[in-house]
């Protein structure tokens, strides 16, 4: 077990190394002079450009710059935003809670919709319930989040006036964005629940339990559902990444503060340090979450340790 | 059921493709022609699907949007397969250190979840529809590289490949004669599903203002431009959204059906 | 009073006060309460000296104070300065300051504070915003005694008093600037009836009543501080959302009412709309005169005949703008002679283009020697689409055979292109409080800077613009600026599009909002009737 854990954690190191390298190179892949582009809004003298260059350490050799970038990142220093002139780490700290809330609430919505839908489909296989659930799931997979978000605003905000359309802050503001993101994520969860449930229902021990005359619902809950949930947990890590990415769009639709809007705003404003820092943060979090999920999974399902 | 779904997908897709190809002739009017005096007209007799804030015909714009979305999807997936498949092929077939290095690179790319990788690429390339296709394509490279690599690995284990090796078959022959056929089926399935994903991502980037340029009739941008008119003119953003969903739905139906047909092992 | 001011007053009286009816004087209005206002954007900073953006000045109009105040009537009246005298050579102004003023942090206001503020703006180490050009040719401030200060310029500088009344030359607490460092970006410390309480990025800023304010604000007819306890400025970029929040009562005021919502508001008795014409430059297309084919005055004139301004007024600007004729709005400088220029006349445009050698081509776009008639319009991308006039300009010009490419981009690269004269020019607007606003638009020294994005270098223009700065006689000044406008029209340096209105909507219970010359609301007399 410990060996497995150590191996899993060590495997992350080269990936994180690569991620920092990729994010670091972004600045140099940009066509044109990044410093001039960043200072575009100000009328600048050559002096100021040189000063900026020095401030960003762009006058040093590349390996040294990269070393500094990684060393700073490890200390939690992700540079300074060109536009707000504030530390990128501060900007992230102010926005991370909002995005995490959205991702978690969406996950809850996705599970609350997806698991029952998948269960129904599996238990009533090949009936209209199955077909109906899977058609709904398919619609969910095909739905652009930005369109669903606009429809939600149209119905629940402009017409029914139940929830505020945009902004962040209290729980009321969380409802429509998390419904939007969660509904879309629920589609994948529903399909996954259905297929893993079908697999488990076909297993010998479930058949035996039923043959022994145990109540049908008892079998489903005690044996089948428990085992079917294991692969569903794995998808958590993957889905969490999708939710983080989905937040980029949904936050824009609902004008909700968060990491996604930070990135999009940064791209539009050519605020490279902000984009680099935030992208690095999101990617690193995603990698770490996946490690945690893997580790948790190993605890839940002993068979994993072999692999 | 899956079969019926695939047929439905194929039919929707066929109709969409015909509409897209025929857009210049089918459109009631020029999609970028403004008519200020008849702006924001509701769907009805004058305008089938209404007019937008500049008096442009929404129906014509939606039709032309289909054209753009299908082309963007096709080109993005071609880029993804064109780069991803050779990587997977080489990696899976030769294995060893090359494989290890390539897969680490792919791992790094996979560390950027979902649309984040495409966003990061667009930020470097600067916004525009062409760059969106490149970004969405590059962002999907890991998917195809891994898929092809896995298919190659499983094919390599097959008895006939061992046999061909044993009798001294050349790498190229083995690759083209024995391994490629095993790769094609999952590639077609994943590529079809990938078309849907690519169309969604590209529209999302345009929605965020990083893609198509005005006055192009592109669905994502139409949605974004219609957002401020949601209350007074719901039709501006509703119909392009419906267009995206239908197209992606058709791709998904078809992809699911093809999977059952070509590659039963690849169940969800 | 110049005619422009009276025309604005008429509009204000007609549009605003008449709607209010004969309401109770604000002095009797209830005190207390919170006013929530939704703005269309977040300010880049609240530091008046660092800000290049009008949003900053909308917010801080009742937080910081100026030496001089100027209301919608255009008259300069005492504020932090009790009186002032301009030197006979026009190179300096001496201000006698009030002795009873303290900043929000308790720092006393005096001549040193004025000197500190102005010196800060011109400090080369300071990244000044619009404030730097308000002090063009600043030679220094001399503290004559604790409450007397003399501000000097290298040349006679007629616009100075108008600028001294504007947001860019607001006076902030020197102590706060020295001690709080970067915090001044979110917490400027002024001396006005309101003070900043908090600032939450991308969401809102709150200002609260300054209990120490006992003076009579220059816009008010009573002594004493603000009636409201709190004003919250929310940043709500989506127009539709702003409208919804006002209708639901979540906010009591919104700025920038979208044209499509005006009809509904005007039918709704719970809501009141107020429109005030902006001074400064209209929404205007600055034509890059150096870039072919726009180096040809015939083509530039053709653009002026071909752009259908009525189309703009019928759609995205319906009810929120007036037709523009010149590089200054009618609210800034109006004259019947300016209104003659360039009626909408596509036939005339076609003729001019043909004269310039551009012949109709196969795809409807004109060509000359094999080259298509293409023009790149530099447009800010606002997220929900580019600059709202761009697509209609594009459409108008296609009618006469010009292919307009819209380069939609975020602000920073948009500026970069303007500095480099890299496109055929941007659509922009400039809020200015003096006709001297033409100087940044057309003086040759500002090619590559703010805002000579027509990239025009014309000795005659330069000379007139400099002369305008030196001339103190109102009638002569007016004549100079009219001449400049006429030249800009004849040379077709721009396509003036729309004189915009500053459009606010309030819950009907909100009373007593007044506006300064720049149309920014001053709120100490504002109250919410129960």
mmCIF file of N, CA and C in Angstrom, chain A residues 43-113:
data_model
loop_
_atom_site.group_PDB
_atom_site.id
_atom_site.type_symbol
_atom_site.label_atom_id
_atom_site.label_comp_id
_atom_site.label_asym_id
_atom_site.label_seq_id
_atom_site.Cartn_x
_atom_site.Cartn_y
_atom_site.Cartn_z
ATOM 1 N N UNK A 43 1.290 55.170 -22.561
ATOM 2 C CA UNK A 43 2.288 55.684 -23.480
ATOM 3 C C UNK A 43 3.619 55.503 -22.772
ATOM 4 N N UNK A 44 4.525 54.748 -23.381
ATOM 5 C CA UNK A 44 5.720 54.377 -22.638
ATOM 6 C C UNK A 44 6.975 54.910 -23.295
ATOM 7 N N UNK A 45 7.968 55.139 -22.473
ATOM 8 C CA UNK A 45 9.284 55.483 -22.963
ATOM 9 C C UNK A 45 10.097 54.187 -22.985
ATOM 10 N N UNK A 46 11.182 54.168 -23.776
ATOM 11 C CA UNK A 46 12.051 52.985 -23.790
ATOM 12 C C UNK A 46 12.514 52.632 -22.376
ATOM 13 N N UNK A 47 12.718 53.659 -21.551
ATOM 14 C CA UNK A 47 13.124 53.439 -20.164
ATOM 15 C C UNK A 47 12.138 52.552 -19.422
ATOM 16 N N UNK A 48 10.847 52.905 -19.573
ATOM 17 C CA UNK A 48 9.834 52.160 -18.843
ATOM 18 C C UNK A 48 9.764 50.716 -19.319
ATOM 19 N N UNK A 49 9.972 50.537 -20.638
ATOM 20 C CA UNK A 49 9.933 49.182 -21.177
ATOM 21 C C UNK A 49 11.102 48.377 -20.614
ATOM 22 N N UNK A 50 12.263 49.019 -20.560
ATOM 23 C CA UNK A 50 13.427 48.336 -20.008
ATOM 24 C C UNK A 50 13.214 48.001 -18.535
ATOM 25 N N UNK A 51 12.594 48.941 -17.848
ATOM 26 C CA UNK A 51 12.338 48.743 -16.419
ATOM 27 C C UNK A 51 11.403 47.553 -16.205
ATOM 28 N N UNK A 52 10.362 47.492 -17.055
ATOM 29 C CA UNK A 52 9.397 46.396 -16.982
ATOM 30 C C UNK A 52 10.082 45.073 -17.265
ATOM 31 N N UNK A 53 10.951 45.112 -18.269
ATOM 32 C CA UNK A 53 11.682 43.907 -18.650
ATOM 33 C C UNK A 53 12.507 43.395 -17.456
ATOM 34 N N UNK A 54 13.141 44.355 -16.793
ATOM 35 C CA UNK A 54 13.962 43.976 -15.640
ATOM 36 C C UNK A 54 13.079 43.460 -14.508
ATOM 37 N N UNK A 55 11.947 44.114 -14.347
ATOM 38 C CA UNK A 55 11.042 43.729 -13.276
ATOM 39 C C UNK A 55 10.548 42.299 -13.483
ATOM 40 N N UNK A 56 10.343 41.923 -14.736
ATOM 41 C CA UNK A 56 9.902 40.560 -15.043
ATOM 42 C C UNK A 56 11.084 39.612 -15.226
ATOM 43 N N UNK A 57 12.292 40.125 -15.059
ATOM 44 C CA UNK A 57 13.525 39.346 -15.206
ATOM 45 C C UNK A 57 13.665 38.779 -16.613
ATOM 46 N N UNK A 58 13.127 39.494 -17.601
ATOM 47 C CA UNK A 58 13.194 38.995 -18.970
ATOM 48 C C UNK A 58 14.578 39.201 -19.577
ATOM 49 N N UNK A 59 15.465 39.920 -18.857
ATOM 50 C CA UNK A 59 16.802 40.161 -19.387
ATOM 51 C C UNK A 59 17.774 39.048 -18.987
ATOM 52 N N UNK A 60 17.299 38.104 -18.183
ATOM 53 C CA UNK A 60 18.173 37.008 -17.762
ATOM 54 C C UNK A 60 18.109 35.863 -18.771
ATOM 55 N N UNK A 61 19.115 34.959 -18.735
ATOM 56 C CA UNK A 61 19.044 33.790 -19.618
ATOM 57 C C UNK A 61 17.832 32.915 -19.260
ATOM 58 N N UNK A 62 17.300 32.228 -20.281
ATOM 59 C CA UNK A 62 16.057 31.488 -20.102
ATOM 60 C C UNK A 62 16.068 30.468 -18.955
ATOM 61 N N UNK A 63 17.115 29.619 -18.850
ATOM 62 C CA UNK A 63 17.080 28.609 -17.772
ATOM 63 C C UNK A 63 16.987 29.264 -16.395
ATOM 64 N N UNK A 64 17.694 30.385 -16.255
ATOM 65 C CA UNK A 64 17.655 31.089 -14.972
ATOM 66 C C UNK A 64 16.246 31.623 -14.696
ATOM 67 N N UNK A 65 15.614 32.159 -15.782
ATOM 68 C CA UNK A 65 14.247 32.654 -15.640
ATOM 69 C C UNK A 65 13.304 31.543 -15.213
ATOM 70 N N UNK A 66 13.490 30.385 -15.844
ATOM 71 C CA UNK A 66 12.609 29.267 -15.532
ATOM 72 C C UNK A 66 12.807 28.825 -14.081
ATOM 73 N N UNK A 67 14.076 28.756 -13.681
ATOM 74 C CA UNK A 67 14.381 28.385 -12.294
ATOM 75 C C UNK A 67 13.697 29.328 -11.316
ATOM 76 N N UNK A 68 13.778 30.622 -11.630
ATOM 77 C CA UNK A 68 13.146 31.601 -10.761
ATOM 78 C C UNK A 68 11.634 31.402 -10.733
ATOM 79 N N UNK A 69 11.089 31.149 -11.920
ATOM 80 C CA UNK A 69 9.633 30.951 -12.044
ATOM 81 C C UNK A 69 9.172 29.807 -11.136
ATOM 82 N N UNK A 70 9.909 28.666 -11.216
ATOM 83 C CA UNK A 70 9.513 27.504 -10.419
ATOM 84 C C UNK A 70 9.732 27.780 -8.929
ATOM 85 N N UNK A 71 10.890 28.356 -8.614
ATOM 86 C CA UNK A 71 11.190 28.629 -7.206
ATOM 87 C C UNK A 71 10.132 29.562 -6.611
ATOM 88 N N UNK A 72 9.783 30.607 -7.376
ATOM 89 C CA UNK A 72 8.753 31.530 -6.896
ATOM 90 C C UNK A 72 7.412 30.827 -6.730
ATOM 91 N N UNK A 73 7.061 30.009 -7.728
ATOM 92 C CA UNK A 73 5.775 29.321 -7.676
ATOM 93 C C UNK A 73 5.712 28.429 -6.438
ATOM 94 N N UNK A 74 6.825 27.765 -6.131
ATOM 95 C CA UNK A 74 6.853 26.887 -4.959
ATOM 96 C C UNK A 74 6.641 27.695 -3.678
ATOM 97 N N UNK A 75 7.115 28.941 -3.688
ATOM 98 C CA UNK A 75 6.920 29.784 -2.516
ATOM 99 C C UNK A 75 5.557 30.470 -2.542
ATOM 100 N N UNK A 76 4.768 30.169 -3.576
ATOM 101 C CA UNK A 76 3.433 30.777 -3.650
ATOM 102 C C UNK A 76 3.434 32.140 -4.319
ATOM 103 N N UNK A 77 4.560 32.509 -4.948
ATOM 104 C CA UNK A 77 4.628 33.786 -5.646
ATOM 105 C C UNK A 77 4.432 33.541 -7.134
ATOM 106 N N UNK A 78 3.285 33.968 -7.652
ATOM 107 C CA UNK A 78 2.961 33.691 -9.057
ATOM 108 C C UNK A 78 3.095 34.943 -9.915
ATOM 109 N N UNK A 79 3.841 35.915 -9.436
ATOM 110 C CA UNK A 79 4.033 37.121 -10.232
ATOM 111 C C UNK A 79 2.986 38.172 -9.923
ATOM 112 N N UNK A 80 3.008 39.254 -10.706
ATOM 113 C CA UNK A 80 2.115 40.381 -10.464
ATOM 114 C C UNK A 80 1.299 40.662 -11.712
ATOM 115 N N UNK A 81 0.015 40.884 -11.520
ATOM 116 C CA UNK A 81 -0.853 41.207 -12.652
ATOM 117 C C UNK A 81 -0.446 42.548 -13.254
ATOM 118 N N UNK A 82 -0.425 42.601 -14.597
ATOM 119 C CA UNK A 82 -0.058 43.846 -15.268
ATOM 120 C C UNK A 82 -1.151 44.891 -15.106
ATOM 121 N N UNK A 83 -2.387 44.442 -15.107
ATOM 122 C CA UNK A 83 -3.501 45.392 -15.099
ATOM 123 C C UNK A 83 -3.844 45.863 -13.692
ATOM 124 N N UNK A 84 -4.039 44.939 -12.779
ATOM 125 C CA UNK A 84 -4.462 45.360 -11.442
ATOM 126 C C UNK A 84 -3.257 45.722 -10.582
ATOM 127 N N UNK A 85 -2.055 45.361 -11.045
ATOM 128 C CA UNK A 85 -0.818 45.608 -10.308
ATOM 129 C C UNK A 85 -0.816 44.930 -8.940
ATOM 130 N N UNK A 86 -1.613 43.882 -8.807
ATOM 131 C CA UNK A 86 -1.638 43.155 -7.542
ATOM 132 C C UNK A 86 -1.036 41.779 -7.767
ATOM 133 N N UNK A 87 -0.561 41.136 -6.684
ATOM 134 C CA UNK A 87 0.013 39.803 -6.853
ATOM 135 C C UNK A 87 -1.027 38.830 -7.412
ATOM 136 N N UNK A 88 -0.586 38.011 -8.364
ATOM 137 C CA UNK A 88 -1.497 37.042 -8.972
ATOM 138 C C UNK A 88 -2.033 36.098 -7.905
ATOM 139 N N UNK A 89 -1.160 35.729 -6.953
ATOM 140 C CA UNK A 89 -1.595 34.816 -5.891
ATOM 141 C C UNK A 89 -2.762 35.414 -5.107
ATOM 142 N N UNK A 90 -2.723 36.729 -4.890
ATOM 143 C CA UNK A 90 -3.822 37.382 -4.179
ATOM 144 C C UNK A 90 -5.100 37.310 -4.999
ATOM 145 N N UNK A 91 -4.968 37.592 -6.301
ATOM 146 C CA UNK A 91 -6.137 37.520 -7.179
ATOM 147 C C UNK A 91 -6.748 36.123 -7.130
ATOM 148 N N UNK A 92 -5.876 35.106 -7.180
ATOM 149 C CA UNK A 92 -6.367 33.735 -7.152
ATOM 150 C C UNK A 92 -7.043 33.464 -5.814
ATOM 151 N N UNK A 93 -6.392 33.868 -4.737
ATOM 152 C CA UNK A 93 -6.944 33.609 -3.401
ATOM 153 C C UNK A 93 -8.333 34.208 -3.266
ATOM 154 N N UNK A 94 -8.536 35.379 -3.882
ATOM 155 C CA UNK A 94 -9.840 36.022 -3.768
ATOM 156 C C UNK A 94 -10.921 35.323 -4.587
ATOM 157 N N UNK A 95 -10.472 34.580 -5.586
ATOM 158 C CA UNK A 95 -11.461 34.007 -6.508
ATOM 159 C C UNK A 95 -11.656 32.511 -6.356
ATOM 160 N N UNK A 96 -10.713 31.856 -5.667
ATOM 161 C CA UNK A 96 -10.743 30.395 -5.656
ATOM 162 C C UNK A 96 -11.978 29.875 -4.922
ATOM 163 N N UNK A 97 -12.382 30.551 -3.860
ATOM 164 C CA UNK A 97 -13.512 30.061 -3.079
ATOM 165 C C UNK A 97 -14.771 30.026 -3.929
ATOM 166 N N UNK A 98 -14.957 31.077 -4.716
ATOM 167 C CA UNK A 98 -16.154 31.169 -5.541
ATOM 168 C C UNK A 98 -16.222 30.024 -6.550
ATOM 169 N N UNK A 99 -15.073 29.728 -7.170
ATOM 170 C CA UNK A 99 -15.049 28.642 -8.148
ATOM 171 C C UNK A 99 -15.217 27.284 -7.461
ATOM 172 N N UNK A 100 -14.574 27.116 -6.303
ATOM 173 C CA UNK A 100 -14.695 25.850 -5.577
ATOM 174 C C UNK A 100 -16.148 25.614 -5.166
ATOM 175 N N UNK A 101 -16.792 26.670 -4.684
ATOM 176 C CA UNK A 101 -18.215 26.563 -4.333
ATOM 177 C C UNK A 101 -19.041 26.099 -5.527
ATOM 178 N N UNK A 102 -18.774 26.746 -6.652
ATOM 179 C CA UNK A 102 -19.529 26.419 -7.856
ATOM 180 C C UNK A 102 -19.286 24.968 -8.249
ATOM 181 N N UNK A 103 -18.017 24.538 -8.219
ATOM 182 C CA UNK A 103 -17.696 23.176 -8.634
ATOM 183 C C UNK A 103 -18.341 22.166 -7.688
ATOM 184 N N UNK A 104 -18.260 22.415 -6.388
ATOM 185 C CA UNK A 104 -18.826 21.462 -5.424
ATOM 186 C C UNK A 104 -20.350 21.412 -5.530
ATOM 187 N N UNK A 105 -20.963 22.593 -5.607
ATOM 188 C CA UNK A 105 -22.423 22.618 -5.718
ATOM 189 C C UNK A 105 -22.868 21.933 -7.008
ATOM 190 N N UNK A 106 -22.116 22.154 -8.085
ATOM 191 C CA UNK A 106 -22.475 21.516 -9.356
ATOM 192 C C UNK A 106 -22.316 20.009 -9.237
ATOM 193 N N UNK A 107 -21.259 19.580 -8.543
ATOM 194 C CA UNK A 107 -21.058 18.150 -8.347
ATOM 195 C C UNK A 107 -22.250 17.549 -7.603
ATOM 196 N N UNK A 108 -22.706 18.269 -6.573
ATOM 197 C CA UNK A 108 -23.861 17.786 -5.808
ATOM 198 C C UNK A 108 -25.084 17.682 -6.713
ATOM 199 N N UNK A 109 -25.306 18.717 -7.517
ATOM 200 C CA UNK A 109 -26.443 18.693 -8.444
ATOM 201 C C UNK A 109 -26.301 17.527 -9.413
ATOM 202 N N UNK A 110 -25.087 17.349 -9.933
ATOM 203 C CA UNK A 110 -24.845 16.295 -10.927
ATOM 204 C C UNK A 110 -25.132 14.930 -10.339
ATOM 205 N N UNK A 111 -24.700 14.699 -9.087
ATOM 206 C CA UNK A 111 -24.938 13.401 -8.465
ATOM 207 C C UNK A 111 -26.421 13.230 -8.157
ATOM 208 N N UNK A 112 -27.027 14.309 -7.648
ATOM 209 C CA UNK A 112 -28.438 14.235 -7.283
ATOM 210 C C UNK A 112 -29.313 13.929 -8.496
ATOM 211 N N UNK A 113 -28.941 14.415 -9.647
ATOM 212 C CA UNK A 113 -29.733 14.131 -10.856
ATOM 213 C C UNK A 113 -29.230 12.865 -11.530
#
